Amino acid sequence: MAGGLTEEKAMTTTSSCDSCGMPIESGRYCGYCTDESGALQSFEERFARMAAWQARRDPAASQQDIERQVLDYMATMPAWRDHPRVQAR
Ligand SMILES: [Zn+2]
């Protein structure tokens, strides 16, 4: 979910994080989406982080818009697309 999609595509990465889409070299999730033990963080944790990130990218958007954008994005992620909060959006 980091910016600069074209730069990332030019890099030789083998996969992307199942939670946020960031390019990673191995595994399922990037370091931002996991806790110290390597387990995927909770939906609430990721949702809050992504909402904060999106709010910085789009300062003019309302909180409601931000949350909808984040849920739309999470709906494209294998780790979250079946989550009830994403399904219910
Ligand atoms: Zn990630």
mmCIF file of N, CA, C and O and ligand atoms in Angstrom:
data_model
loop_
_atom_site.group_PDB
_atom_site.id
_atom_site.type_symbol
_atom_site.label_atom_id
_atom_site.label_comp_id
_atom_site.label_asym_id
_atom_site.label_seq_id
_atom_site.Cartn_x
_atom_site.Cartn_y
_atom_site.Cartn_z
ATOM 1 N N MET A 1 0.826 -1.204 0.000
ATOM 2 C CA MET A 1 0.000 0.000 0.000
ATOM 3 C C MET A 1 0.860 1.254 0.000
ATOM 4 O O MET A 1 0.370 2.342 0.065
ATOM 5 N N ALA A 2 2.155 1.095 -0.099
ATOM 6 C CA ALA A 2 3.027 2.255 -0.192
ATOM 7 C C ALA A 2 2.838 2.927 -1.547
ATOM 8 O O ALA A 2 2.430 2.296 -2.493
ATOM 9 N N GLY A 3 3.135 4.231 -1.640
ATOM 10 C CA GLY A 3 2.944 4.953 -2.885
ATOM 11 C C GLY A 3 3.947 4.535 -3.947
ATOM 12 O O GLY A 3 4.818 3.721 -3.704
ATOM 13 N N GLY A 4 3.811 5.119 -5.147
ATOM 14 C CA GLY A 4 4.780 4.848 -6.198
ATOM 15 C C GLY A 4 4.614 3.486 -6.831
ATOM 16 O O GLY A 4 5.543 2.700 -6.900
ATOM 17 N N LEU A 5 3.414 3.204 -7.297
ATOM 18 C CA LEU A 5 3.097 1.896 -7.854
ATOM 19 C C LEU A 5 3.990 1.546 -9.038
ATOM 20 O O LEU A 5 4.420 0.407 -9.167
ATOM 21 N N THR A 6 4.276 2.516 -9.904
ATOM 22 C CA THR A 6 5.082 2.212 -11.094
ATOM 23 C C THR A 6 6.498 1.821 -10.713
ATOM 24 O O THR A 6 7.053 0.901 -11.299
ATOM 25 N N GLU A 7 7.054 2.518 -9.710
ATOM 26 C CA GLU A 7 8.392 2.157 -9.265
ATOM 27 C C GLU A 7 8.412 0.738 -8.725
ATOM 28 O O GLU A 7 9.311 -0.040 -9.006
ATOM 29 N N GLU A 8 7.382 0.429 -7.937
ATOM 30 C CA GLU A 8 7.333 -0.898 -7.341
ATOM 31 C C GLU A 8 7.204 -1.987 -8.402
ATOM 32 O O GLU A 8 7.774 -3.045 -8.295
ATOM 33 N N LYS A 9 6.442 -1.688 -9.454
ATOM 34 C CA LYS A 9 6.264 -2.688 -10.506
ATOM 35 C C LYS A 9 7.560 -2.939 -11.258
ATOM 36 O O LYS A 9 7.782 -4.021 -11.774
ATOM 37 N N ALA A 10 8.424 -1.914 -11.313
ATOM 38 C CA ALA A 10 9.677 -2.066 -12.035
ATOM 39 C C ALA A 10 10.661 -2.903 -11.225
ATOM 40 O O ALA A 10 11.601 -3.462 -11.781
ATOM 41 N N MET A 11 10.449 -2.996 -9.925
ATOM 42 C CA MET A 11 11.350 -3.769 -9.084
ATOM 43 C C MET A 11 11.111 -5.259 -9.277
ATOM 44 O O MET A 11 10.034 -5.681 -9.649
ATOM 45 N N THR A 12 12.138 -6.035 -9.017
ATOM 46 C CA THR A 12 11.997 -7.474 -9.159
ATOM 47 C C THR A 12 11.529 -8.080 -7.850
ATOM 48 O O THR A 12 12.316 -8.561 -7.052
ATOM 49 N N THR A 13 10.226 -7.996 -7.638
ATOM 50 C CA THR A 13 9.662 -8.609 -6.448
ATOM 51 C C THR A 13 8.913 -9.865 -6.866
ATOM 52 O O THR A 13 8.387 -9.950 -7.970
ATOM 53 N N THR A 14 8.838 -10.815 -5.968
ATOM 54 C CA THR A 14 8.231 -12.088 -6.312
ATOM 55 C C THR A 14 6.780 -12.166 -5.888
ATOM 56 O O THR A 14 6.015 -12.926 -6.460
ATOM 57 N N SER A 15 6.389 -11.381 -4.896
ATOM 58 C CA SER A 15 5.011 -11.451 -4.442
ATOM 59 C C SER A 15 4.626 -10.155 -3.753
ATOM 60 O O SER A 15 5.431 -9.250 -3.622
ATOM 61 N N SER A 16 3.379 -10.080 -3.327
ATOM 62 C CA SER A 16 2.926 -8.900 -2.600
ATOM 63 C C SER A 16 2.200 -9.345 -1.340
ATOM 64 O O SER A 16 1.684 -10.458 -1.259
ATOM 65 N N CYS A 17 2.172 -8.434 -0.367
ATOM 66 C CA CYS A 17 1.544 -8.731 0.916
ATOM 67 C C CYS A 17 0.048 -9.011 0.718
ATOM 68 O O CYS A 17 -0.641 -8.240 0.059
ATOM 69 N N ASP A 18 -0.435 -10.097 1.293
ATOM 70 C CA ASP A 18 -1.844 -10.461 1.170
ATOM 71 C C ASP A 18 -2.761 -9.529 1.950
ATOM 72 O O ASP A 18 -3.971 -9.562 1.795
ATOM 73 N N SER A 19 -2.171 -8.709 2.812
ATOM 74 C CA SER A 19 -2.968 -7.821 3.650
ATOM 75 C C SER A 19 -3.038 -6.405 3.105
ATOM 76 O O SER A 19 -4.080 -5.767 3.186
ATOM 77 N N CYS A 20 -1.916 -5.889 2.555
ATOM 78 C CA CYS A 20 -1.905 -4.499 2.106
ATOM 79 C C CYS A 20 -1.448 -4.331 0.667
ATOM 80 O O CYS A 20 -1.551 -3.236 0.123
ATOM 81 N N GLY A 21 -0.912 -5.364 0.046
ATOM 82 C CA GLY A 21 -0.517 -5.277 -1.354
ATOM 83 C C GLY A 21 0.891 -4.775 -1.588
ATOM 84 O O GLY A 21 1.333 -4.669 -2.723
ATOM 85 N N MET A 22 1.600 -4.479 -0.518
ATOM 86 C CA MET A 22 2.974 -4.007 -0.668
ATOM 87 C C MET A 22 3.864 -5.139 -1.199
ATOM 88 O O MET A 22 3.736 -6.276 -0.759
ATOM 89 N N PRO A 23 4.769 -4.823 -2.139
ATOM 90 C CA PRO A 23 5.661 -5.872 -2.648
ATOM 91 C C PRO A 23 6.562 -6.424 -1.544
ATOM 92 O O PRO A 23 7.129 -5.667 -0.771
ATOM 93 N N ILE A 24 6.673 -7.727 -1.483
ATOM 94 C CA ILE A 24 7.552 -8.361 -0.500
ATOM 95 C C ILE A 24 8.370 -9.441 -1.194
ATOM 96 O O ILE A 24 7.992 -9.917 -2.264
ATOM 97 N N GLU A 25 9.480 -9.791 -0.581
ATOM 98 C CA GLU A 25 10.358 -10.770 -1.220
ATOM 99 C C GLU A 25 9.927 -12.195 -0.941
ATOM 100 O O GLU A 25 10.123 -13.084 -1.761
ATOM 101 N N SER A 26 9.369 -12.432 0.246
ATOM 102 C CA SER A 26 8.934 -13.791 0.565
ATOM 103 C C SER A 26 7.852 -13.750 1.627
ATOM 104 O O SER A 26 7.631 -12.717 2.256
ATOM 105 N N GLY A 27 7.189 -14.851 1.810
ATOM 106 C CA GLY A 27 6.143 -14.934 2.816
ATOM 107 C C GLY A 27 4.813 -14.414 2.294
ATOM 108 O O GLY A 27 4.665 -14.131 1.102
ATOM 109 N N ARG A 28 3.845 -14.302 3.188
ATOM 110 C CA ARG A 28 2.508 -13.857 2.806
ATOM 111 C C ARG A 28 2.264 -12.402 3.127
ATOM 112 O O ARG A 28 1.504 -11.727 2.447
ATOM 113 N N TYR A 29 2.876 -11.911 4.218
ATOM 114 C CA TYR A 29 2.585 -10.565 4.684
ATOM 115 C C TYR A 29 3.860 -9.764 4.867
ATOM 116 O O TYR A 29 4.910 -10.314 5.152
ATOM 117 N N CYS A 30 3.729 -8.441 4.730
ATOM 118 C CA CYS A 30 4.871 -7.556 4.942
ATOM 119 C C CYS A 30 5.067 -7.313 6.443
ATOM 120 O O CYS A 30 4.213 -7.674 7.259
ATOM 121 N N GLY A 31 6.161 -6.657 6.786
ATOM 122 C CA GLY A 31 6.464 -6.387 8.184
ATOM 123 C C GLY A 31 5.488 -5.455 8.866
ATOM 124 O O GLY A 31 5.354 -5.472 10.087
ATOM 125 N N TYR A 32 4.798 -4.607 8.084
ATOM 126 C CA TYR A 32 3.851 -3.661 8.667
ATOM 127 C C TYR A 32 2.559 -4.335 9.106
ATOM 128 O O TYR A 32 1.856 -3.817 9.964
ATOM 129 N N CYS A 33 2.236 -5.452 8.491
ATOM 130 C CA CYS A 33 0.942 -6.093 8.745
ATOM 131 C C CYS A 33 1.020 -7.198 9.776
ATOM 132 O O CYS A 33 0.009 -7.803 10.109
ATOM 133 N N THR A 34 2.215 -7.464 10.269
ATOM 134 C CA THR A 34 2.385 -8.562 11.215
ATOM 135 C C THR A 34 2.871 -8.052 12.567
ATOM 136 O O THR A 34 3.440 -6.967 12.661
ATOM 137 N N ASP A 35 2.653 -8.849 13.597
ATOM 138 C CA ASP A 35 3.172 -8.504 14.923
ATOM 139 C C ASP A 35 4.584 -9.078 15.083
ATOM 140 O O ASP A 35 5.158 -9.609 14.135
ATOM 141 N N GLU A 36 5.129 -8.988 16.295
ATOM 142 C CA GLU A 36 6.512 -9.419 16.523
ATOM 143 C C GLU A 36 6.731 -10.891 16.211
ATOM 144 O O GLU A 36 7.825 -11.306 15.833
ATOM 145 N N SER A 37 5.666 -11.699 16.362
ATOM 146 C CA SER A 37 5.816 -13.133 16.123
ATOM 147 C C SER A 37 5.574 -13.507 14.662
ATOM 148 O O SER A 37 5.647 -14.672 14.294
ATOM 149 N N GLY A 38 5.267 -12.506 13.828
ATOM 150 C CA GLY A 38 5.045 -12.792 12.415
ATOM 151 C C GLY A 38 3.605 -13.104 12.059
ATOM 152 O O GLY A 38 3.306 -13.414 10.907
ATOM 153 N N ALA A 39 2.704 -13.028 13.046
ATOM 154 C CA ALA A 39 1.294 -13.303 12.796
ATOM 155 C C ALA A 39 0.600 -12.053 12.254
ATOM 156 O O ALA A 39 0.964 -10.928 12.600
ATOM 157 N N LEU A 40 -0.379 -12.264 11.400
ATOM 158 C CA LEU A 40 -1.128 -11.148 10.833
ATOM 159 C C LEU A 40 -1.844 -10.396 11.943
ATOM 160 O O LEU A 40 -2.461 -10.989 12.826
ATOM 161 N N GLN A 41 -1.777 -9.051 11.904
ATOM 162 C CA GLN A 41 -2.479 -8.237 12.896
ATOM 163 C C GLN A 41 -3.989 -8.360 12.693
ATOM 164 O O GLN A 41 -4.457 -8.825 11.664
ATOM 165 N N SER A 42 -4.743 -7.877 13.682
ATOM 166 C CA SER A 42 -6.201 -7.959 13.611
ATOM 167 C C SER A 42 -6.744 -7.010 12.554
ATOM 168 O O SER A 42 -6.076 -6.062 12.135
ATOM 169 N N PHE A 43 -7.974 -7.279 12.141
ATOM 170 C CA PHE A 43 -8.636 -6.401 11.186
ATOM 171 C C PHE A 43 -8.678 -4.970 11.710
ATOM 172 O O PHE A 43 -8.357 -4.021 10.982
ATOM 173 N N GLU A 44 -9.074 -4.803 12.978
ATOM 174 C CA GLU A 44 -9.206 -3.462 13.554
ATOM 175 C C GLU A 44 -7.881 -2.704 13.508
ATOM 176 O O GLU A 44 -7.846 -1.517 13.208
ATOM 177 N N GLU A 45 -6.793 -3.426 13.826
ATOM 178 C CA GLU A 45 -5.467 -2.819 13.805
ATOM 179 C C GLU A 45 -5.110 -2.351 12.400
ATOM 180 O O GLU A 45 -4.695 -1.216 12.185
ATOM 181 N N ARG A 46 -5.296 -3.222 11.424
ATOM 182 C CA ARG A 46 -4.950 -2.881 10.042
ATOM 183 C C ARG A 46 -5.859 -1.783 9.514
ATOM 184 O O ARG A 46 -5.425 -0.903 8.794
ATOM 185 N N PHE A 47 -7.141 -1.892 9.854
ATOM 186 C CA PHE A 47 -8.106 -0.895 9.377
ATOM 187 C C PHE A 47 -7.730 0.488 9.893
ATOM 188 O O PHE A 47 -7.724 1.471 9.152
ATOM 189 N N ALA A 48 -7.383 0.567 11.176
ATOM 190 C CA ALA A 48 -7.013 1.852 11.784
ATOM 191 C C ALA A 48 -5.755 2.409 11.130
ATOM 192 O O ALA A 48 -5.673 3.604 10.820
ATOM 193 N N ARG A 49 -4.764 1.546 10.890
ATOM 194 C CA ARG A 49 -3.518 2.005 10.273
ATOM 195 C C ARG A 49 -3.754 2.474 8.842
ATOM 196 O O ARG A 49 -3.229 3.493 8.413
ATOM 197 N N MET A 50 -4.531 1.701 8.100
ATOM 198 C CA MET A 50 -4.784 2.079 6.707
ATOM 199 C C MET A 50 -5.625 3.345 6.625
ATOM 200 O O MET A 50 -5.422 4.167 5.727
ATOM 201 N N ALA A 51 -6.554 3.519 7.555
ATOM 202 C CA ALA A 51 -7.376 4.732 7.568
ATOM 203 C C ALA A 51 -6.503 5.953 7.856
ATOM 204 O O ALA A 51 -6.661 7.004 7.231
ATOM 205 N N ALA A 52 -5.562 5.814 8.781
ATOM 206 C CA ALA A 52 -4.656 6.920 9.110
ATOM 207 C C ALA A 52 -3.786 7.252 7.897
ATOM 208 O O ALA A 52 -3.553 8.420 7.585
ATOM 209 N N TRP A 53 -3.343 6.214 7.217
ATOM 210 C CA TRP A 53 -2.503 6.404 6.032
ATOM 211 C C TRP A 53 -3.299 7.082 4.921
ATOM 212 O O TRP A 53 -2.828 8.016 4.272
ATOM 213 N N GLN A 54 -4.509 6.615 4.717
ATOM 214 C CA GLN A 54 -5.366 7.182 3.667
ATOM 215 C C GLN A 54 -5.722 8.635 3.990
ATOM 216 O O GLN A 54 -5.780 9.478 3.097
ATOM 217 N N ALA A 55 -5.938 8.941 5.265
ATOM 218 C CA ALA A 55 -6.279 10.307 5.680
ATOM 219 C C ALA A 55 -5.124 11.261 5.390
ATOM 220 O O ALA A 55 -5.341 12.430 5.061
ATOM 221 N N ARG A 56 -3.899 10.773 5.502
ATOM 222 C CA ARG A 56 -2.740 11.607 5.175
ATOM 223 C C ARG A 56 -2.639 11.833 3.673
ATOM 224 O O ARG A 56 -2.244 12.897 3.217
ATOM 225 N N ARG A 57 -2.991 10.820 2.906
ATOM 226 C CA ARG A 57 -2.941 10.921 1.447
ATOM 227 C C ARG A 57 -4.016 11.860 0.926
ATOM 228 O O ARG A 57 -3.851 12.509 -0.085
ATOM 229 N N ASP A 58 -5.178 11.848 1.593
ATOM 230 C CA ASP A 58 -6.350 12.569 1.098
ATOM 231 C C ASP A 58 -6.952 13.385 2.240
ATOM 232 O O ASP A 58 -8.011 13.047 2.760
ATOM 233 N N PRO A 59 -6.258 14.465 2.655
ATOM 234 C CA PRO A 59 -6.669 15.223 3.854
ATOM 235 C C PRO A 59 -8.050 15.858 3.732
ATOM 236 O O PRO A 59 -8.677 16.158 4.742
ATOM 237 N N ALA A 60 -8.523 16.071 2.491
ATOM 238 C CA ALA A 60 -9.812 16.734 2.309
ATOM 239 C C ALA A 60 -10.987 15.783 2.487
ATOM 240 O O ALA A 60 -12.130 16.213 2.640
ATOM 241 N N ALA A 61 -10.744 14.488 2.476
ATOM 242 C CA ALA A 61 -11.831 13.505 2.561
ATOM 243 C C ALA A 61 -12.399 13.431 3.974
ATOM 244 O O ALA A 61 -11.677 13.622 4.953
ATOM 245 N N SER A 62 -13.703 13.174 4.073
ATOM 246 C CA SER A 62 -14.324 13.002 5.382
ATOM 247 C C SER A 62 -13.924 11.639 5.955
ATOM 248 O O SER A 62 -13.489 10.747 5.221
ATOM 249 N N GLN A 63 -14.140 11.490 7.260
ATOM 250 C CA GLN A 63 -13.830 10.211 7.903
ATOM 251 C C GLN A 63 -14.620 9.078 7.251
ATOM 252 O O GLN A 63 -14.117 7.981 7.034
ATOM 253 N N GLN A 64 -15.874 9.377 6.895
ATOM 254 C CA GLN A 64 -16.725 8.374 6.255
ATOM 255 C C GLN A 64 -16.144 7.955 4.900
ATOM 256 O O GLN A 64 -16.108 6.764 4.572
ATOM 257 N N ASP A 65 -15.682 8.945 4.121
ATOM 258 C CA ASP A 65 -15.073 8.650 2.824
ATOM 259 C C ASP A 65 -13.818 7.801 3.004
ATOM 260 O O ASP A 65 -13.585 6.846 2.265
ATOM 261 N N ILE A 66 -13.002 8.190 3.988
ATOM 262 C CA ILE A 66 -11.767 7.455 4.251
ATOM 263 C C ILE A 66 -12.076 5.990 4.554
ATOM 264 O O ILE A 66 -11.473 5.081 3.986
ATOM 265 N N GLU A 67 -13.036 5.771 5.432
ATOM 266 C CA GLU A 67 -13.355 4.395 5.831
ATOM 267 C C GLU A 67 -13.877 3.591 4.644
ATOM 268 O O GLU A 67 -13.550 2.417 4.482
ATOM 269 N N ARG A 68 -14.673 4.240 3.792
ATOM 270 C CA ARG A 68 -15.188 3.530 2.617
ATOM 271 C C ARG A 68 -14.044 3.182 1.663
ATOM 272 O O ARG A 68 -13.978 2.092 1.118
ATOM 273 N N GLN A 69 -13.124 4.133 1.477
ATOM 274 C CA GLN A 69 -11.983 3.881 0.596
ATOM 275 C C GLN A 69 -11.123 2.731 1.120
ATOM 276 O O GLN A 69 -10.651 1.893 0.349
ATOM 277 N N VAL A 70 -10.923 2.714 2.436
ATOM 278 C CA VAL A 70 -10.106 1.656 3.026
ATOM 279 C C VAL A 70 -10.800 0.301 2.864
ATOM 280 O O VAL A 70 -10.168 -0.683 2.495
ATOM 281 N N LEU A 71 -12.103 0.265 3.110
ATOM 282 C CA LEU A 71 -12.829 -1.003 2.964
ATOM 283 C C LEU A 71 -12.808 -1.474 1.509
ATOM 284 O O LEU A 71 -12.654 -2.663 1.235
ATOM 285 N N ASP A 72 -12.938 -0.525 0.567
ATOM 286 C CA ASP A 72 -12.865 -0.887 -0.849
ATOM 287 C C ASP A 72 -11.499 -1.476 -1.185
ATOM 288 O O ASP A 72 -11.387 -2.435 -1.944
ATOM 289 N N TYR A 73 -10.468 -0.873 -0.598
ATOM 290 C CA TYR A 73 -9.117 -1.372 -0.849
ATOM 291 C C TYR A 73 -8.945 -2.754 -0.225
ATOM 292 O O TYR A 73 -8.408 -3.675 -0.859
ATOM 293 N N MET A 74 -9.391 -2.905 1.008
ATOM 294 C CA MET A 74 -9.235 -4.185 1.703
ATOM 295 C C MET A 74 -10.005 -5.295 0.987
ATOM 296 O O MET A 74 -9.630 -6.463 1.067
ATOM 297 N N ALA A 75 -11.059 -4.915 0.267
ATOM 298 C CA ALA A 75 -11.840 -5.914 -0.471
ATOM 299 C C ALA A 75 -11.034 -6.531 -1.612
ATOM 300 O O ALA A 75 -11.398 -7.580 -2.136
ATOM 301 N N THR A 76 -9.923 -5.885 -1.988
ATOM 302 C CA THR A 76 -9.072 -6.436 -3.043
ATOM 303 C C THR A 76 -7.935 -7.276 -2.459
ATOM 304 O O THR A 76 -7.154 -7.854 -3.203
ATOM 305 N N MET A 77 -7.842 -7.333 -1.131
ATOM 306 C CA MET A 77 -6.753 -8.050 -0.478
ATOM 307 C C MET A 77 -7.192 -9.437 -0.028
ATOM 308 O O MET A 77 -8.209 -9.580 0.662
ATOM 309 N N PRO A 78 -6.426 -10.465 -0.400
ATOM 310 C CA PRO A 78 -6.804 -11.843 -0.027
ATOM 311 C C PRO A 78 -7.005 -12.040 1.473
ATOM 312 O O PRO A 78 -7.849 -12.834 1.888
ATOM 313 N N ALA A 79 -6.252 -11.299 2.287
ATOM 314 C CA ALA A 79 -6.347 -11.491 3.736
ATOM 315 C C ALA A 79 -7.660 -10.959 4.297
ATOM 316 O O ALA A 79 -8.094 -11.375 5.367
ATOM 317 N N TRP A 80 -8.297 -10.018 3.611
ATOM 318 C CA TRP A 80 -9.451 -9.314 4.191
ATOM 319 C C TRP A 80 -10.729 -9.407 3.377
ATOM 320 O O TRP A 80 -11.786 -9.020 3.870
ATOM 321 N N ARG A 81 -10.681 -9.853 2.147
ATOM 322 C CA ARG A 81 -11.872 -9.716 1.292
ATOM 323 C C ARG A 81 -13.077 -10.507 1.810
ATOM 324 O O ARG A 81 -14.206 -10.176 1.473
ATOM 325 N N ASP A 82 -12.826 -11.526 2.624
ATOM 326 C CA ASP A 82 -13.943 -12.298 3.180
ATOM 327 C C ASP A 82 -14.325 -11.847 4.587
ATOM 328 O O ASP A 82 -15.192 -12.440 5.212
ATOM 329 N N HIS A 83 -13.669 -10.805 5.092
ATOM 330 C CA HIS A 83 -13.972 -10.332 6.446
ATOM 331 C C HIS A 83 -15.370 -9.711 6.487
ATOM 332 O O HIS A 83 -15.762 -9.009 5.554
ATOM 333 N N PRO A 84 -16.121 -9.966 7.579
ATOM 334 C CA PRO A 84 -17.501 -9.444 7.669
ATOM 335 C C PRO A 84 -17.596 -7.928 7.484
ATOM 336 O O PRO A 84 -18.548 -7.448 6.866
ATOM 337 N N ARG A 85 -16.637 -7.174 8.009
ATOM 338 C CA ARG A 85 -16.688 -5.713 7.867
ATOM 339 C C ARG A 85 -16.525 -5.302 6.397
ATOM 340 O O ARG A 85 -17.086 -4.305 5.956
ATOM 341 N N VAL A 86 -15.730 -6.057 5.662
ATOM 342 C CA VAL A 86 -15.529 -5.760 4.239
ATOM 343 C C VAL A 86 -16.754 -6.198 3.448
ATOM 344 O O VAL A 86 -17.253 -5.475 2.591
ATOM 345 N N GLN A 87 -17.270 -7.374 3.783
ATOM 346 C CA GLN A 87 -18.455 -7.896 3.098
ATOM 347 C C GLN A 87 -19.662 -6.992 3.315
ATOM 348 O O GLN A 87 -20.509 -6.857 2.442
ATOM 349 N N ALA A 88 -19.734 -6.362 4.496
ATOM 350 C CA ALA A 88 -20.920 -5.579 4.869
ATOM 351 C C ALA A 88 -20.871 -4.152 4.355
ATOM 352 O O ALA A 88 -21.813 -3.397 4.533
ATOM 353 N N ARG A 89 -19.772 -3.768 3.713
ATOM 354 C CA ARG A 89 -19.615 -2.350 3.334
ATOM 355 C C ARG A 89 -20.644 -1.903 2.290
ATOM 356 O O ARG A 89 -21.188 -2.710 1.593
HETATM 357 ZN ZN ZN B 1 1.224 -5.645 4.391
#
